[in-house]
PDB file of C-alpha atoms in Angstrom:
ATOM      1  CA  MET O   1     -10.975  11.031  12.645  1.00  0.00           C
ATOM      2  CA  LEU O   2     -10.612   7.419  11.506  1.00  0.00           C
ATOM      3  CA  ILE O   3     -10.825   8.651   7.906  1.00  0.00           C
ATOM      4  CA  ALA O   4      -7.362  10.175   8.384  1.00  0.00           C
ATOM      5  CA  ILE O   5      -5.747   6.748   8.855  1.00  0.00           C
ATOM      6  CA  PRO O   6      -4.195   5.561   5.569  1.00  0.00           C
ATOM      7  CA  LEU O   7      -6.023   2.518   4.214  1.00  0.00           C
ATOM      8  CA  LEU O   8      -2.756   1.130   2.878  1.00  0.00           C
ATOM      9  CA  LEU O   9      -1.809   0.391   6.464  1.00  0.00           C
ATOM     10  CA  ILE O  10      -3.989  -2.734   6.159  1.00  0.00           C
ATOM     11  CA  PRO O  11      -1.821  -4.564   3.557  1.00  0.00           C
ATOM     12  CA  VAL O  12       1.312  -3.543   5.471  1.00  0.00           C
ATOM     13  CA  VAL O  13      -0.080  -5.050   8.686  1.00  0.00           C
ATOM     14  CA  LEU O  14      -1.162  -8.215   6.840  1.00  0.00           C
ATOM     15  CA  TYR O  15       2.295  -8.572   5.281  1.00  0.00           C
ATOM     16  CA  ASN O  16       3.925  -8.092   8.684  1.00  0.00           C
ATOM     17  CA  ILE O  17       1.681 -10.777  10.185  1.00  0.00           C
ATOM     18  CA  VAL O  18       2.454 -13.264   7.392  1.00  0.00           C
ATOM     19  CA  VAL O  19       6.213 -12.663   7.473  1.00  0.00           C
ATOM     20  CA  LEU O  20       6.793 -12.220  11.193  1.00  0.00           C
ATOM     21  CA  PHE O  21       4.476 -14.960  12.460  1.00  0.00           C
ATOM     22  CA  GLY O  22       4.233 -17.265   9.438  1.00  0.00           C
ATOM     23  CA  GLY O  23       7.411 -19.300   9.722  1.00  0.00           C
ATOM     24  CA  SER O  24      10.286 -20.343  11.884  1.00  0.00           C
ATOM     25  CA  GLY O  25      14.051 -20.419  11.326  1.00  0.00           C
ATOM     26  CA  GLY O  26      15.834 -20.462   7.980  1.00  0.00           C
ATOM     27  CA  GLY O  27      16.740 -17.574   5.728  1.00  0.00           C
ATOM     28  CA  ALA O  28      14.338 -14.721   6.281  1.00  0.00           C
ATOM     29  CA  VAL O  29      14.047 -13.555   2.668  1.00  0.00           C
ATOM     30  CA  VAL O  30      13.732 -17.049   1.198  1.00  0.00           C
ATOM     31  CA  GLN O  31      11.236 -18.057   3.849  1.00  0.00           C
ATOM     32  CA  ALA O  32       9.161 -14.879   3.469  1.00  0.00           C
ATOM     33  CA  ASP O  33       9.096 -15.263  -0.302  1.00  0.00           C
ATOM     34  CA  ALA O  34       8.077 -18.921   0.002  1.00  0.00           C
ATOM     35  CA  LEU O  35       5.312 -18.075   2.496  1.00  0.00           C
ATOM     36  CA  LEU O  36       3.907 -15.418   0.181  1.00  0.00           C
ATOM     37  CA  ARG O  37       4.042 -17.677  -2.878  1.00  0.00           C
ATOM     38  CA  ASP O  38       2.598 -20.798  -1.226  1.00  0.00           C
ATOM     39  CA  PRO O  39      -0.710 -21.499  -2.967  1.00  0.00           C
ATOM     40  CA  LEU O  40      -3.750 -20.917  -0.795  1.00  0.00           C
ATOM     41  CA  PHE O  41      -6.107 -22.081  -3.517  1.00  0.00           C
ATOM     42  CA  SER O  42      -6.240 -22.496  -7.267  1.00  0.00           C
ATOM     43  CA  ILE O  43      -8.824 -21.754  -9.911  1.00  0.00           C
ATOM     44  CA  THR O  44      -9.228 -23.780 -13.082  1.00  0.00           C
ATOM     45  CA  MET O  45      -9.364 -21.421 -16.032  1.00  0.00           C
ATOM     46  CA  THR O  46     -11.386 -21.976 -19.207  1.00  0.00           C
ATOM     47  CA  SER O  47      -8.176 -22.930 -20.993  1.00  0.00           C
ATOM     48  CA  GLY O  48      -7.640 -25.733 -18.496  1.00  0.00           C
ATOM     49  CA  ALA O  49      -4.678 -24.000 -16.845  1.00  0.00           C
ATOM     50  CA  GLN O  50      -4.495 -23.759 -13.051  1.00  0.00           C
ATOM     51  CA  TRP O  51      -4.246 -20.261 -11.630  1.00  0.00           C
ATOM     52  CA  THR O  52      -2.697 -20.548  -8.180  1.00  0.00           C
ATOM     53  CA  ILE O  53      -3.192 -17.726  -5.728  1.00  0.00           C
ATOM     54  CA  GLY O  54      -0.964 -17.189  -2.695  1.00  0.00           C
ATOM     55  CA  SER O  55      -1.205 -14.893   0.299  1.00  0.00           C
ATOM     56  CA  GLY O  56       1.145 -12.366  -1.346  1.00  0.00           C
ATOM     57  CA  ASP O  57      -1.200 -12.147  -4.343  1.00  0.00           C
ATOM     58  CA  LEU O  58      -4.181 -11.510  -2.080  1.00  0.00           C
ATOM     59  CA  ILE O  59      -2.311  -8.841  -0.135  1.00  0.00           C
ATOM     60  CA  LEU O  60      -1.372  -7.076  -3.386  1.00  0.00           C
ATOM     61  CA  PHE O  61      -4.943  -7.353  -4.669  1.00  0.00           C
ATOM     62  CA  LEU O  62      -6.278  -5.804  -1.467  1.00  0.00           C
ATOM     63  CA  GLY O  63      -3.571  -3.131  -1.665  1.00  0.00           C
ATOM     64  CA  LEU O  64      -4.584  -2.147  -5.196  1.00  0.00           C
ATOM     65  CA  ILE O  65      -8.233  -1.819  -4.186  1.00  0.00           C
ATOM     66  CA  LEU O  66      -7.279   0.277  -1.151  1.00  0.00           C
ATOM     67  CA  LEU O  67      -4.943   2.395  -3.300  1.00  0.00           C
ATOM     68  CA  PHE O  68      -7.942   3.309  -5.454  1.00  0.00           C
ATOM     69  CA  PHE O  69      -9.875   4.468  -2.390  1.00  0.00           C
ATOM     70  CA  GLU O  70      -6.831   6.366  -1.103  1.00  0.00           C
ATOM     71  CA  LEU O  71      -6.544   8.187  -4.436  1.00  0.00           C
ATOM     72  CA  VAL O  72     -10.223   9.103  -4.253  1.00  0.00           C
ATOM     73  CA  LYS O  73      -9.720  10.315  -0.661  1.00  0.00           C
ATOM     74  CA  SER O  74      -6.765  12.447  -1.755  1.00  0.00           C
ATOM     75  CA  THR O  75      -9.067  14.615  -3.879  1.00  0.00           C
ATOM     76  CA  SER O  76     -10.772  15.854  -0.733  1.00  0.00           C
ATOM     77  CA  SER O  77      -9.791  19.305   0.451  1.00  0.00           C
ATOM     78  CA  GLN O  78     -10.876  18.848   4.042  1.00  0.00           C
ATOM     79  CA  ARG O  79      -8.490  19.403   6.931  1.00  0.00           C
ATOM     80  CA  VAL O  80      -8.510  15.690   7.647  1.00  0.00           C
ATOM     81  CA  ALA O  81      -6.936  15.141   4.212  1.00  0.00           C
ATOM     82  CA  ILE O  82      -3.813  16.989   5.365  1.00  0.00           C
ATOM     83  CA  ILE O  83      -3.558  14.657   8.359  1.00  0.00           C
ATOM     84  CA  ASN O  84      -4.043  11.701   6.007  1.00  0.00           C
ATOM     85  CA  HIS O  85      -1.189  12.939   3.785  1.00  0.00           C
ATOM     86  CA  ALA O  86       1.097  13.312   6.795  1.00  0.00           C
ATOM     87  CA  LEU O  87       0.234   9.842   8.104  1.00  0.00           C
ATOM     88  CA  SER O  88       0.752   8.379   4.626  1.00  0.00           C
ATOM     89  CA  MET O  89       4.196   9.965   4.536  1.00  0.00           C
ATOM     90  CA  ILE O  90       5.049   8.482   7.937  1.00  0.00           C
ATOM     91  CA  LEU O  91       3.790   5.092   6.722  1.00  0.00           C
ATOM     92  CA  PHE O  92       5.960   5.396   3.601  1.00  0.00           C
ATOM     93  CA  ILE O  93       9.050   6.122   5.686  1.00  0.00           C
ATOM     94  CA  ALA O  94       8.278   3.153   7.964  1.00  0.00           C
ATOM     95  CA  VAL O  95       7.812   0.681   5.096  1.00  0.00           C
ATOM     96  CA  LEU O  96      10.886   2.002   3.302  1.00  0.00           C
ATOM     97  CA  VAL O  97      12.943   1.366   6.448  1.00  0.00           C
ATOM     98  CA  GLU O  98      11.461  -2.131   6.719  1.00  0.00           C
ATOM     99  CA  PHE O  99      12.242  -2.832   3.059  1.00  0.00           C
ATOM    100  CA  LEU O 100      15.831  -1.618   3.301  1.00  0.00           C
ATOM    101  CA  LEU O 101      16.800  -2.957   6.729  1.00  0.00           C
ATOM    102  CA  LEU O 102      14.788  -6.086   7.553  1.00  0.00           C
ATOM    103  CA  PRO O 103      15.609  -9.258   5.607  1.00  0.00           C
ATOM    104  CA  GLY O 104      12.066 -10.691   5.559  1.00  0.00           C
ATOM    105  CA  PHE O 105      10.804  -7.587   3.808  1.00  0.00           C
ATOM    106  CA  ALA O 106      13.163  -7.651   0.825  1.00  0.00           C
ATOM    107  CA  THR O 107      10.635  -9.294  -1.492  1.00  0.00           C
ATOM    108  CA  SER O 108       8.917  -8.186  -4.685  1.00  0.00           C
ATOM    109  CA  THR O 109       5.550  -8.279  -2.940  1.00  0.00           C
ATOM    110  CA  PHE O 110       6.643  -5.827  -0.266  1.00  0.00           C
ATOM    111  CA  PHE O 111       8.410  -3.648  -2.842  1.00  0.00           C
ATOM    112  CA  LEU O 112       5.106  -3.291  -4.711  1.00  0.00           C
ATOM    113  CA  ILE O 113       3.371  -2.358  -1.458  1.00  0.00           C
ATOM    114  CA  VAL O 114       6.048   0.311  -0.876  1.00  0.00           C
ATOM    115  CA  ILE O 115       5.449   1.666  -4.391  1.00  0.00           C
ATOM    116  CA  MET O 116       1.675   1.776  -3.791  1.00  0.00           C
ATOM    117  CA  ILE O 117       2.238   3.834  -0.643  1.00  0.00           C
ATOM    118  CA  LEU O 118       4.654   6.120  -2.502  1.00  0.00           C
ATOM    119  CA  LEU O 119       1.999   6.696  -5.196  1.00  0.00           C
ATOM    120  CA  ASP O 120      -0.525   7.516  -2.480  1.00  0.00           C
ATOM    121  CA  VAL O 121       1.852  10.056  -0.931  1.00  0.00           C
ATOM    122  CA  LEU O 122       2.670  11.647  -4.282  1.00  0.00           C
ATOM    123  CA  ALA O 123      -0.966  11.769  -5.372  1.00  0.00           C
ATOM    124  CA  GLY O 124      -2.004  13.371  -2.102  1.00  0.00           C
ATOM    125  CA  PHE O 125       0.577  16.135  -2.323  1.00  0.00           C
ATOM    126  CA  ILE O 126       0.074  16.733  -6.050  1.00  0.00           C
ATOM    127  CA  VAL O 127      -3.706  16.969  -5.713  1.00  0.00           C
ATOM    128  CA  THR O 128      -3.338  19.326  -2.743  1.00  0.00           C
ATOM    129  CA  ILE O 129      -0.906  21.559  -4.648  1.00  0.00           C
ATOM    130  CA  ILE O 130      -3.092  21.671  -7.755  1.00  0.00           C
ATOM    131  CA  SER O 131      -6.262  22.408  -5.791  1.00  0.00           C
ATOM    132  CA  SER O 132      -4.555  25.155  -3.782  1.00  0.00           C
ATOM    133  CA  ARG O 133      -3.211  26.649  -7.007  1.00  0.00           C
ATOM    134  CA  LYS O 134      -6.757  26.742  -8.417  1.00  0.00           C
ATOM    135  CA  ASP O 135      -8.014  28.394  -5.232  1.00  0.00           C
ATOM    136  CA  PHE O 136      -5.211  30.958  -5.508  1.00  0.00           C
ATOM    137  CA  ASP O 137      -5.992  31.674  -9.186  1.00  0.00           C
ATOM    138  CA  PHE O 138      -9.662  32.317  -8.441  1.00  0.00           C
ATOM    139  CA  GLY O 139      -8.759  34.604  -5.566  1.00  0.00           C
ATOM    140  CA  THR O 140      -6.857  37.108  -7.711  1.00  0.00           C
TER     141      THR O 140
END
């Protein structure tokens, strides 16, 4: 039953941890944005340029990888996939509310996470509709 839990919940939880427990005082949006952009480490490129990577970048990277696995999971026609679609929709509503109503969540990083979850929801429903249409066509 754990397969029904949306994987994109992981970047949402990580973002919540960074924003809610990462700083103190100040403007919530500015502070959240600064926390996410603070360099954790940097990599020297062949060109000599420094590529700095912050916690927001790592959360987005993880989110993109998990989005791939969610899209692969959405092609399944098992009953658990329907539960996954429903939970993904609930997760989308929750992150949309966070994005619109909570000041620390009005950042570009969180907006991209919201869009990833929206794509997961849309892909799940579209794949389900297309596969059920194929099943219906073969049945007649």
